[in-house]
PDB file of C-alpha atoms in Angstrom:
ATOM      1  CA  MET A   1     147.799 198.971 150.899  1.00  0.00           C
ATOM      2  CA  GLY A   2     149.651 199.127 154.191  1.00  0.00           C
ATOM      3  CA  CYS A   3     146.560 199.625 156.325  1.00  0.00           C
ATOM      4  CA  GLU A   4     145.555 197.991 159.564  1.00  0.00           C
ATOM      5  CA  VAL A   5     141.802 197.520 159.737  1.00  0.00           C
ATOM      6  CA  THR A   6     139.977 196.870 162.980  1.00  0.00           C
ATOM      7  CA  VAL A   7     136.244 196.222 163.012  1.00  0.00           C
ATOM      8  CA  CYS A   8     134.530 197.250 166.242  1.00  0.00           C
ATOM      9  CA  GLY A   9     130.969 196.573 167.236  1.00  0.00           C
ATOM     10  CA  PRO A  10     128.592 194.636 169.417  1.00  0.00           C
ATOM     11  CA  PRO A  11     129.220 190.880 169.057  1.00  0.00           C
ATOM     12  CA  THR A  12     125.760 190.215 167.629  1.00  0.00           C
ATOM     13  CA  LEU A  13     126.154 192.892 164.925  1.00  0.00           C
ATOM     14  CA  VAL A  14     129.670 192.058 163.699  1.00  0.00           C
ATOM     15  CA  PRO A  15     129.637 189.457 160.895  1.00  0.00           C
ATOM     16  CA  ARG A  16     131.104 186.202 162.199  1.00  0.00           C
ATOM     17  CA  ALA A  17     133.549 185.605 159.362  1.00  0.00           C
ATOM     18  CA  ILE A  18     134.813 189.190 159.085  1.00  0.00           C
ATOM     19  CA  ALA A  19     138.236 188.326 160.560  1.00  0.00           C
ATOM     20  CA  GLU A  20     138.825 185.967 157.618  1.00  0.00           C
ATOM     21  CA  LEU A  21     139.218 189.092 155.474  1.00  0.00           C
ATOM     22  CA  GLY A  22     142.412 189.951 157.343  1.00  0.00           C
ATOM     23  CA  CYS A  23     141.134 192.499 159.828  1.00  0.00           C
ATOM     24  CA  SER A  24     141.170 192.362 163.582  1.00  0.00           C
ATOM     25  CA  VAL A  25     137.902 192.415 165.513  1.00  0.00           C
ATOM     26  CA  ARG A  26     137.102 194.137 168.788  1.00  0.00           C
ATOM     27  CA  TYR A  27     133.893 194.123 170.740  1.00  0.00           C
ATOM     28  CA  ASP A  28     134.705 197.418 172.442  1.00  0.00           C
ATOM     29  CA  LEU A  29     136.135 200.766 171.373  1.00  0.00           C
ATOM     30  CA  ALA A  30     139.487 200.313 173.113  1.00  0.00           C
ATOM     31  CA  GLY A  31     142.246 201.308 170.765  1.00  0.00           C
ATOM     32  CA  ILE A  32     140.081 203.646 168.687  1.00  0.00           C
ATOM     33  CA  GLU A  33     142.465 206.449 169.586  1.00  0.00           C
ATOM     34  CA  ARG A  34     145.103 204.781 167.362  1.00  0.00           C
ATOM     35  CA  ALA A  35     142.918 204.996 164.255  1.00  0.00           C
ATOM     36  CA  ASP A  36     143.610 207.611 161.605  1.00  0.00           C
ATOM     37  CA  VAL A  37     140.168 207.079 160.079  1.00  0.00           C
ATOM     38  CA  ILE A  38     136.969 206.064 161.820  1.00  0.00           C
ATOM     39  CA  TYR A  39     134.442 204.648 159.369  1.00  0.00           C
ATOM     40  CA  ALA A  40     131.053 204.336 161.028  1.00  0.00           C
ATOM     41  CA  LEU A  41     128.055 202.506 159.609  1.00  0.00           C
ATOM     42  CA  ARG A  42     124.369 203.120 160.214  1.00  0.00           C
ATOM     43  CA  VAL A  43     122.582 200.949 162.724  1.00  0.00           C
ATOM     44  CA  GLN A  44     120.045 199.290 160.448  1.00  0.00           C
ATOM     45  CA  ARG A  45     117.186 198.384 162.744  1.00  0.00           C
ATOM     46  CA  GLU A  46     115.276 196.863 159.820  1.00  0.00           C
ATOM     47  CA  ARG A  47     118.038 194.270 159.317  1.00  0.00           C
ATOM     48  CA  ILE A  48     118.443 193.203 162.918  1.00  0.00           C
ATOM     49  CA  ALA A  49     114.914 192.039 163.647  1.00  0.00           C
ATOM     50  CA  GLY A  50     115.115 188.804 165.601  1.00  0.00           C
ATOM     51  CA  ILE A  51     118.769 189.315 166.545  1.00  0.00           C
ATOM     52  CA  VAL A  52     119.718 189.930 170.139  1.00  0.00           C
ATOM     53  CA  ALA A  53     121.125 193.435 169.882  1.00  0.00           C
ATOM     54  CA  PRO A  54     121.819 196.212 172.347  1.00  0.00           C
ATOM     55  CA  SER A  55     118.989 198.626 173.010  1.00  0.00           C
ATOM     56  CA  LEU A  56     119.351 202.059 171.474  1.00  0.00           C
ATOM     57  CA  ARG A  57     120.330 203.471 174.866  1.00  0.00           C
ATOM     58  CA  GLU A  58     122.972 200.766 175.374  1.00  0.00           C
ATOM     59  CA  TYR A  59     124.322 201.262 171.865  1.00  0.00           C
ATOM     60  CA  VAL A  60     124.679 205.015 172.361  1.00  0.00           C
ATOM     61  CA  GLU A  61     126.420 204.564 175.721  1.00  0.00           C
ATOM     62  CA  ARG A  62     128.913 201.945 174.504  1.00  0.00           C
ATOM     63  CA  TRP A  63     129.365 202.529 170.779  1.00  0.00           C
ATOM     64  CA  GLN A  64     128.492 206.086 169.797  1.00  0.00           C
ATOM     65  CA  ILE A  65     131.431 208.113 168.501  1.00  0.00           C
ATOM     66  CA  ASP A  66     131.313 211.502 170.170  1.00  0.00           C
ATOM     67  CA  GLY A  67     133.788 214.324 170.714  1.00  0.00           C
ATOM     68  CA  ARG A  68     135.281 212.636 173.775  1.00  0.00           C
ATOM     69  CA  ARG A  69     136.279 209.609 171.706  1.00  0.00           C
ATOM     70  CA  LEU A  70     137.928 211.555 168.873  1.00  0.00           C
ATOM     71  CA  ARG A  71     141.505 212.712 169.003  1.00  0.00           C
ATOM     72  CA  PRO A  72     142.904 215.619 167.003  1.00  0.00           C
ATOM     73  CA  GLY A  73     143.833 214.566 163.493  1.00  0.00           C
ATOM     74  CA  GLN A  74     141.364 211.691 163.198  1.00  0.00           C
ATOM     75  CA  VAL A  75     138.818 211.863 160.418  1.00  0.00           C
ATOM     76  CA  VAL A  76     135.330 210.402 160.459  1.00  0.00           C
ATOM     77  CA  MET A  77     133.607 208.827 157.476  1.00  0.00           C
ATOM     78  CA  HIS A  78     130.086 207.452 157.070  1.00  0.00           C
ATOM     79  CA  PRO A  79     128.275 206.457 153.862  1.00  0.00           C
ATOM     80  CA  GLY A  80     125.012 208.022 155.039  1.00  0.00           C
ATOM     81  CA  PRO A  81     122.352 208.378 156.010  1.00  0.00           C
ATOM     82  CA  VAL A  82     123.561 209.009 159.544  1.00  0.00           C
ATOM     83  CA  ASN A  83     121.330 208.315 162.528  1.00  0.00           C
ATOM     84  CA  ARG A  84     122.458 211.448 164.368  1.00  0.00           C
ATOM     85  CA  GLY A  85     122.738 210.768 168.042  1.00  0.00           C
ATOM     86  CA  VAL A  86     123.068 207.006 167.519  1.00  0.00           C
ATOM     87  CA  GLU A  87     126.261 205.880 165.774  1.00  0.00           C
ATOM     88  CA  LEU A  88     127.640 209.425 165.659  1.00  0.00           C
ATOM     89  CA  ALA A  89     126.964 212.412 167.872  1.00  0.00           C
ATOM     90  CA  SER A  90     125.856 215.543 165.996  1.00  0.00           C
ATOM     91  CA  GLU A  91     128.987 217.333 167.203  1.00  0.00           C
ATOM     92  CA  VAL A  92     131.070 214.761 165.295  1.00  0.00           C
ATOM     93  CA  CYS A  93     128.939 214.920 162.135  1.00  0.00           C
ATOM     94  CA  ASP A  94     129.313 218.705 162.051  1.00  0.00           C
ATOM     95  CA  SER A  95     132.981 218.865 163.066  1.00  0.00           C
ATOM     96  CA  PRO A  96     135.880 219.753 160.748  1.00  0.00           C
ATOM     97  CA  GLN A  97     137.042 216.140 161.229  1.00  0.00           C
ATOM     98  CA  SER A  98     133.957 214.845 159.416  1.00  0.00           C
ATOM     99  CA  LEU A  99     134.310 213.865 155.752  1.00  0.00           C
ATOM    100  CA  ILE A 100     130.721 212.629 155.607  1.00  0.00           C
ATOM    101  CA  VAL A 101     129.307 215.260 153.234  1.00  0.00           C
ATOM    102  CA  ASP A 102     132.278 214.839 150.861  1.00  0.00           C
ATOM    103  CA  GLN A 103     131.915 211.058 151.000  1.00  0.00           C
ATOM    104  CA  VAL A 104     128.181 211.123 150.275  1.00  0.00           C
ATOM    105  CA  GLU A 105     128.676 213.560 147.370  1.00  0.00           C
ATOM    106  CA  ALA A 106     131.465 211.399 145.912  1.00  0.00           C
ATOM    107  CA  GLY A 107     129.304 208.302 146.371  1.00  0.00           C
ATOM    108  CA  VAL A 108     126.624 209.783 144.126  1.00  0.00           C
ATOM    109  CA  ALA A 109     129.189 210.457 141.380  1.00  0.00           C
ATOM    110  CA  VAL A 110     130.656 206.956 141.717  1.00  0.00           C
ATOM    111  CA  ARG A 111     127.221 205.321 141.474  1.00  0.00           C
ATOM    112  CA  MET A 112     126.432 207.440 138.411  1.00  0.00           C
ATOM    113  CA  ALA A 113     129.695 206.323 136.769  1.00  0.00           C
ATOM    114  CA  VAL A 114     129.021 202.658 137.558  1.00  0.00           C
ATOM    115  CA  LEU A 115     125.506 202.900 136.138  1.00  0.00           C
ATOM    116  CA  TYR A 116     126.839 204.620 133.031  1.00  0.00           C
ATOM    117  CA  GLU A 117     129.408 201.867 132.484  1.00  0.00           C
ATOM    118  CA  LEU A 118     126.785 199.185 132.994  1.00  0.00           C
ATOM    119  CA  LEU A 119     124.308 200.801 130.639  1.00  0.00           C
ATOM    120  CA  ALA A 120     126.609 202.250 127.977  1.00  0.00           C
ATOM    121  CA  GLY A 121     129.450 199.759 128.182  1.00  0.00           C
ATOM    122  CA  ALA A 122     133.128 200.403 128.776  1.00  0.00           C
ATOM    123  CA  GLY A 123     134.522 202.875 126.301  1.00  0.00           C
ATOM    124  CA  GLY A 124     131.076 203.689 124.975  1.00  0.00           C
ATOM    125  CA  ASP A 125     131.059 200.605 122.729  1.00  0.00           C
ATOM    126  CA  GLY A 126     127.313 200.254 123.083  1.00  0.00           C
ATOM    127  CA  ALA A 127     127.226 197.076 125.199  1.00  0.00           C
ATOM    128  CA  ARG A 128     123.987 196.825 127.150  1.00  0.00           C
ATOM    129  CA  LEU A 129     122.827 194.879 130.159  1.00  0.00           C
ATOM    130  CA  SER A 130     119.456 193.208 130.010  1.00  0.00           C
ATOM    131  CA  ALA A 131     117.999 190.992 132.735  1.00  0.00           C
ATOM    132  CA  GLY A 132     121.471 190.453 134.191  1.00  0.00           C
ATOM    133  CA  ARG A 133     123.074 189.467 130.856  1.00  0.00           C
ATOM    134  CA  GLU A 134     125.378 191.627 128.802  1.00  0.00           C
ATOM    135  CA  GLN A 135     124.165 192.063 125.236  1.00  0.00           C
ATOM    136  CA  GLU A 136     125.675 193.873 122.288  1.00  0.00           C
ATOM    137  CA  ALA A 137     123.779 196.821 120.884  1.00  0.00           C
ATOM    138  CA  PRO A 138     122.339 196.309 117.400  1.00  0.00           C
ATOM    139  CA  GLN A 139     124.922 197.029 114.698  1.00  0.00           C
ATOM    140  CA  PRO A 140     124.064 199.203 111.697  1.00  0.00           C
ATOM    141  CA  ALA A 141     123.565 197.254 108.464  1.00  0.00           C
TER     142      ALA A 141
END
């Protein structure tokens, strides 16, 4: 698609094999000014239990995207929910550069479409999923 993807994050939170997908990896935010799109993810405290991770204060100081780190023309995306003041400063979430609300709204529609396809079958042919197996709907006699 002609995109360069760089994954940035603390070393203990970046998946080890991510570079195998063809992206570059940085453990700092140097170079973020070159990005056209910044796609932030939520710090999921519930998933990092037992992992050596930066404290919340350290994370905010080193990794939070705030107005000082954005350049004009960059857009910010986030799938939600946002931990305001952690991965993104409120000023960024509420800025004209933020596409977060649009992204979350579109995500709901996409999930609805996927569920519809899974439950109704492609083209409305009546295929159903049951316990992880696709089954045909009963045919009229």
